[in-house]
Amino acid sequence: MRITINGSEVEVQRGEYVLDVARRNNIDIPSLCHDEALGGGACCRICLVEVMANKKSKVVTSCVYPVTEEMEVITDSHKLRRLRRTLLMLLLARAPKNKVIQKMAEEYQAQVVARFSSAAGEDCILCNLCVSACDKLGTSAISTVNRGVTKEVATPFDEPSHSCIGCAACAGVCPTQAIKVSEDNDKRVIWNAEFELIRCSQCNQPFATRQQLEHLNKKLHVDLQAYNAHHLCQTCRARVQVRHNDLSSV
């Protein structure tokens, strides 16, 4: 199946989302709330595109709009830039000092508007990627709480969560660096909780929390005693695997 994006024909699989198709073909569509591992949430709406199908044109959110028929997609137009500018004005009102939002707003000439309320110092745009990542890991330590202008992402009662494993996956997927993580002297602090960092058995670099390793080993049914309780970071694990493959091929 083929569709046209900005005048170029591209191959697609029925049901693929427009944003995924565009990115696979190196066609830029701006977005904030989309992550390849988690998909899109249609929260920021910055990834709006124009779709022409059956002689009808409409504006859709590309991260959740599936390709089900032949269509023409336009990713950049005067209408789209105007809509994105308005959306960025709203995001600026929530996070006026955030560098990521400021950079995108500058590109679309969006400015803070007096009629929009401002939450000075806020960085979170409520994209929900962090909550999704936490849920995917099976910990569900954070969630959105409150409603309206007081809505935010937090642990229960803003207290250290017993479910949190300190993996910082939530901070890794956050598009605006709203989730703060600090590390010092083999300790990681996140969500008002402190976690001990485990060092790699080979390179001696801290790479994960004890709770994180225990959680993953339980999920994967790994018996650490079988490996003499050795812990390998991703880099060293890859090196060991390469050596193992080389020896196996001899």
Coordinates of C-alpha atoms in Angstrom, one line a residue:
M1 CA 0.0 0.0 0.0
R2 CA 1.3 3.5 -0.8
I3 CA 0.4 7.0 0.4
T4 CA 1.8 10.4 -0.5
I5 CA 3.5 12.6 2.1
N6 CA 4.6 16.1 1.0
G7 CA 4.4 15.0 -2.7
S8 CA 6.5 11.8 -2.2
E9 CA 5.1 8.3 -2.4
V10 CA 6.0 6.0 0.4
E11 CA 5.2 2.3 1.2
V12 CA 3.1 1.7 4.3
Q13 CA 1.4 -1.2 6.1
R14 CA -2.3 -0.9 6.7
G15 CA -2.9 0.3 10.2
E16 CA 0.5 2.1 10.6
Y17 CA 0.3 5.5 12.2
V18 CA 1.1 8.4 10.0
L19 CA 3.9 9.7 12.3
D20 CA 5.6 6.4 12.4
V21 CA 5.5 6.2 8.6
A22 CA 6.9 9.7 8.2
R23 CA 9.8 9.1 10.6
R24 CA 10.7 5.8 8.9
N25 CA 11.0 7.8 5.7
N26 CA 13.0 10.7 7.3
I27 CA 10.1 13.1 7.0
D28 CA 10.0 15.5 10.0
I29 CA 6.8 16.0 12.0
P30 CA 7.4 17.8 15.3
S31 CA 6.1 16.1 18.4
L32 CA 6.6 16.1 22.2
C33 CA 4.5 13.3 23.6
H34 CA 5.6 10.5 21.3
D35 CA 8.2 7.8 22.1
E36 CA 9.1 5.0 19.8
A37 CA 8.9 2.4 22.6
L38 CA 5.6 3.7 24.1
G39 CA 3.9 5.2 21.0
G40 CA 1.8 8.3 20.9
G41 CA -0.7 9.7 23.4
A42 CA -2.1 12.5 21.4
C43 CA -1.5 14.8 24.3
C44 CA 0.6 17.7 23.0
R45 CA -1.1 17.7 19.5
I46 CA 2.0 19.3 18.0
C47 CA 2.2 16.4 15.4
L48 CA -0.9 17.7 13.6
V49 CA -1.0 17.0 9.9
E50 CA -3.4 17.6 7.0
V51 CA -4.9 14.5 5.4
M52 CA -6.7 14.4 2.0
A53 CA -8.7 11.3 1.4
N54 CA -11.8 10.8 -0.8
K55 CA -11.6 14.4 -1.9
K56 CA -12.0 15.5 1.8
S57 CA -9.4 17.3 3.8
K58 CA -9.0 17.2 7.6
V59 CA -6.5 17.9 10.3
V60 CA -5.5 14.9 12.4
T61 CA -3.1 14.0 15.1
S62 CA -0.5 11.9 13.3
C63 CA 0.8 9.8 16.2
V64 CA -2.6 8.1 16.6
Y65 CA -4.0 8.3 13.1
P66 CA -3.8 4.9 11.3
V67 CA -3.4 4.6 7.5
T68 CA -6.5 2.7 6.3
E69 CA -6.7 3.9 2.7
E70 CA -4.9 5.8 0.0
M71 CA -4.3 9.4 1.1
E72 CA -2.2 12.5 0.7
V73 CA -0.5 13.9 3.8
I74 CA 0.8 17.4 4.3
T75 CA 3.1 17.9 7.3
D76 CA 3.8 21.6 7.0
S77 CA 1.4 24.4 5.8
H78 CA 0.2 27.8 6.9
K79 CA -2.8 26.2 8.6
L80 CA -0.6 23.7 10.5
R81 CA 1.9 26.3 11.6
R82 CA -0.9 28.5 12.9
L83 CA -2.4 25.6 14.9
R84 CA 1.0 24.6 16.3
R85 CA 1.6 28.2 17.2
T86 CA -1.6 28.3 19.3
L87 CA -0.8 24.9 20.9
L88 CA 2.7 26.2 21.8
M89 CA 1.2 29.3 23.3
L90 CA -0.7 27.1 25.7
L91 CA 2.4 25.0 26.5
L92 CA 4.3 28.3 27.1
A93 CA 1.6 29.3 29.6
R94 CA 2.3 26.1 31.5
A95 CA 6.0 25.9 31.2
P96 CA 7.3 29.4 30.3
K97 CA 10.9 28.8 31.3
N98 CA 11.4 25.4 29.9
K99 CA 14.2 25.4 27.3
V100 CA 12.6 22.7 25.1
I101 CA 9.3 24.5 24.9
Q102 CA 11.0 27.9 24.3
K103 CA 13.1 26.5 21.4
M104 CA 10.0 25.0 19.7
A105 CA 8.0 28.2 20.4
E106 CA 10.7 30.3 18.8
E107 CA 10.6 28.2 15.6
Y108 CA 6.8 28.8 15.3
Q109 CA 6.9 32.4 16.6
A110 CA 4.7 31.6 19.6
Q111 CA 4.8 33.9 22.5
V112 CA 3.3 34.0 26.0
V113 CA -0.2 35.4 25.8
A114 CA -1.6 37.4 28.8
R115 CA -5.0 35.7 28.7
F116 CA -3.4 32.3 29.3
S117 CA -2.6 31.6 33.0
S118 CA 1.1 31.0 33.7
A119 CA 2.6 28.4 36.0
A120 CA 6.1 29.9 36.4
G121 CA 8.7 27.2 37.2
E122 CA 6.6 24.3 35.8
D123 CA 8.4 22.0 33.3
C124 CA 5.9 19.1 33.0
I125 CA 3.5 19.3 30.1
L126 CA 1.4 16.3 31.2
C127 CA 2.3 14.2 28.2
N128 CA 2.0 11.0 30.4
L129 CA 5.0 9.3 28.9
C130 CA 6.6 8.9 32.3
V131 CA 3.5 7.2 33.7
S132 CA 3.3 4.9 30.7
A133 CA 6.9 3.9 31.1
C134 CA 6.4 3.2 34.8
D135 CA 3.3 1.1 34.0
K136 CA 5.2 -0.8 31.2
L137 CA 7.8 -1.8 33.8
G138 CA 5.1 -3.2 36.0
T139 CA 5.8 -0.8 38.9
S140 CA 3.1 1.9 38.5
A141 CA 4.9 4.1 41.1
I142 CA 3.7 7.4 39.7
S143 CA 0.4 8.6 38.2
T144 CA -1.4 11.8 37.4
V145 CA -3.2 13.3 40.4
N146 CA -5.6 16.2 40.9
R147 CA -7.7 17.9 38.2
G148 CA -7.7 21.0 36.1
V149 CA -4.9 23.5 36.7
T150 CA -3.6 21.5 39.7
K151 CA -3.2 18.3 37.7
E152 CA 0.3 16.9 38.0
V153 CA 2.4 13.7 37.9
A154 CA 3.4 12.5 41.4
T155 CA 3.9 9.6 43.7
P156 CA 1.1 8.9 46.2
F157 CA 0.8 11.9 48.5
D158 CA 4.2 13.1 47.2
E159 CA 5.9 10.6 49.5
P160 CA 8.6 8.1 48.5
S161 CA 6.8 5.3 46.8
H162 CA 7.4 1.7 47.9
S163 CA 6.8 0.6 44.3
C164 CA 9.5 2.9 42.8
I165 CA 12.7 1.1 41.9
G166 CA 14.7 4.2 41.1
C167 CA 15.3 3.1 37.5
A168 CA 14.8 6.7 36.1
A169 CA 13.0 5.4 33.0
C170 CA 10.4 8.1 33.6
A171 CA 13.1 10.8 33.4
G172 CA 14.6 9.1 30.3
V173 CA 11.4 9.4 28.3
C174 CA 10.4 12.9 29.6
P175 CA 10.5 15.3 26.6
T176 CA 11.0 18.4 28.7
Q177 CA 13.5 17.1 31.4
A178 CA 10.8 17.8 34.0
I179 CA 11.7 14.9 36.2
K180 CA 14.8 15.6 38.3
V181 CA 17.4 12.9 39.1
S182 CA 20.6 13.5 41.0
E183 CA 23.4 11.0 41.6
D184 CA 26.3 11.3 44.1
N185 CA 28.5 8.8 46.0
D186 CA 26.7 5.8 44.7
K187 CA 23.3 7.2 45.5
R188 CA 20.5 8.2 43.2
V189 CA 17.7 10.5 44.3
I190 CA 14.4 10.6 42.4
W191 CA 10.8 11.2 43.5
N192 CA 11.9 12.2 47.0
A193 CA 13.5 8.8 47.5
E194 CA 17.1 7.7 47.8
F195 CA 18.4 4.5 46.1
E196 CA 21.8 2.7 46.3
L197 CA 23.5 2.4 42.9
I198 CA 25.2 -0.9 42.0
R199 CA 28.5 -0.9 40.3
C200 CA 29.4 -3.0 37.2
S201 CA 31.5 -6.0 38.1
Q202 CA 33.9 -5.3 35.3
C203 CA 34.2 -1.5 34.6
N204 CA 33.2 -0.5 38.2
Q205 CA 30.8 2.2 36.9
P206 CA 27.5 2.6 38.7
F207 CA 24.7 1.7 36.4
A208 CA 21.5 0.6 38.2
T209 CA 19.8 0.6 41.6
R210 CA 19.6 -2.5 43.7
Q211 CA 15.7 -2.4 43.5
Q212 CA 15.9 -2.1 39.8
L213 CA 18.1 -5.2 39.4
E214 CA 15.9 -7.2 41.8
H215 CA 12.8 -6.2 39.9
L216 CA 14.2 -7.1 36.5
N217 CA 15.8 -10.4 37.8
K218 CA 12.4 -11.4 39.2
K219 CA 10.7 -10.5 36.0
L220 CA 13.2 -12.5 33.9
H221 CA 13.4 -15.3 36.5
V222 CA 17.2 -14.9 36.8
D223 CA 19.0 -16.5 39.7
L224 CA 21.9 -14.2 40.6
Q225 CA 23.7 -16.9 42.6
A226 CA 24.2 -18.8 39.3
Y227 CA 26.3 -15.9 38.2
N228 CA 28.1 -15.4 41.5
A229 CA 26.1 -12.2 42.0
H230 CA 28.0 -10.5 39.2
H231 CA 26.4 -7.4 37.7
L232 CA 27.3 -6.2 34.2
C233 CA 26.3 -2.8 32.7
Q234 CA 25.0 -2.8 29.2
T235 CA 28.3 -2.0 27.6
C236 CA 30.2 -4.7 29.4
R237 CA 27.4 -7.2 28.8
A238 CA 27.7 -6.5 25.1
R239 CA 31.4 -7.1 25.2
V240 CA 31.0 -10.4 26.9
Q241 CA 28.4 -11.4 24.4
V242 CA 30.7 -10.5 21.5
R243 CA 33.6 -12.6 23.0
H244 CA 31.2 -15.5 23.6
N245 CA 30.0 -15.3 19.9
D246 CA 33.6 -15.2 18.7
L247 CA 34.6 -18.2 20.8
S248 CA 31.5 -20.1 19.6
S249 CA 32.4 -19.5 15.9
V250 CA 35.9 -20.9 16.4

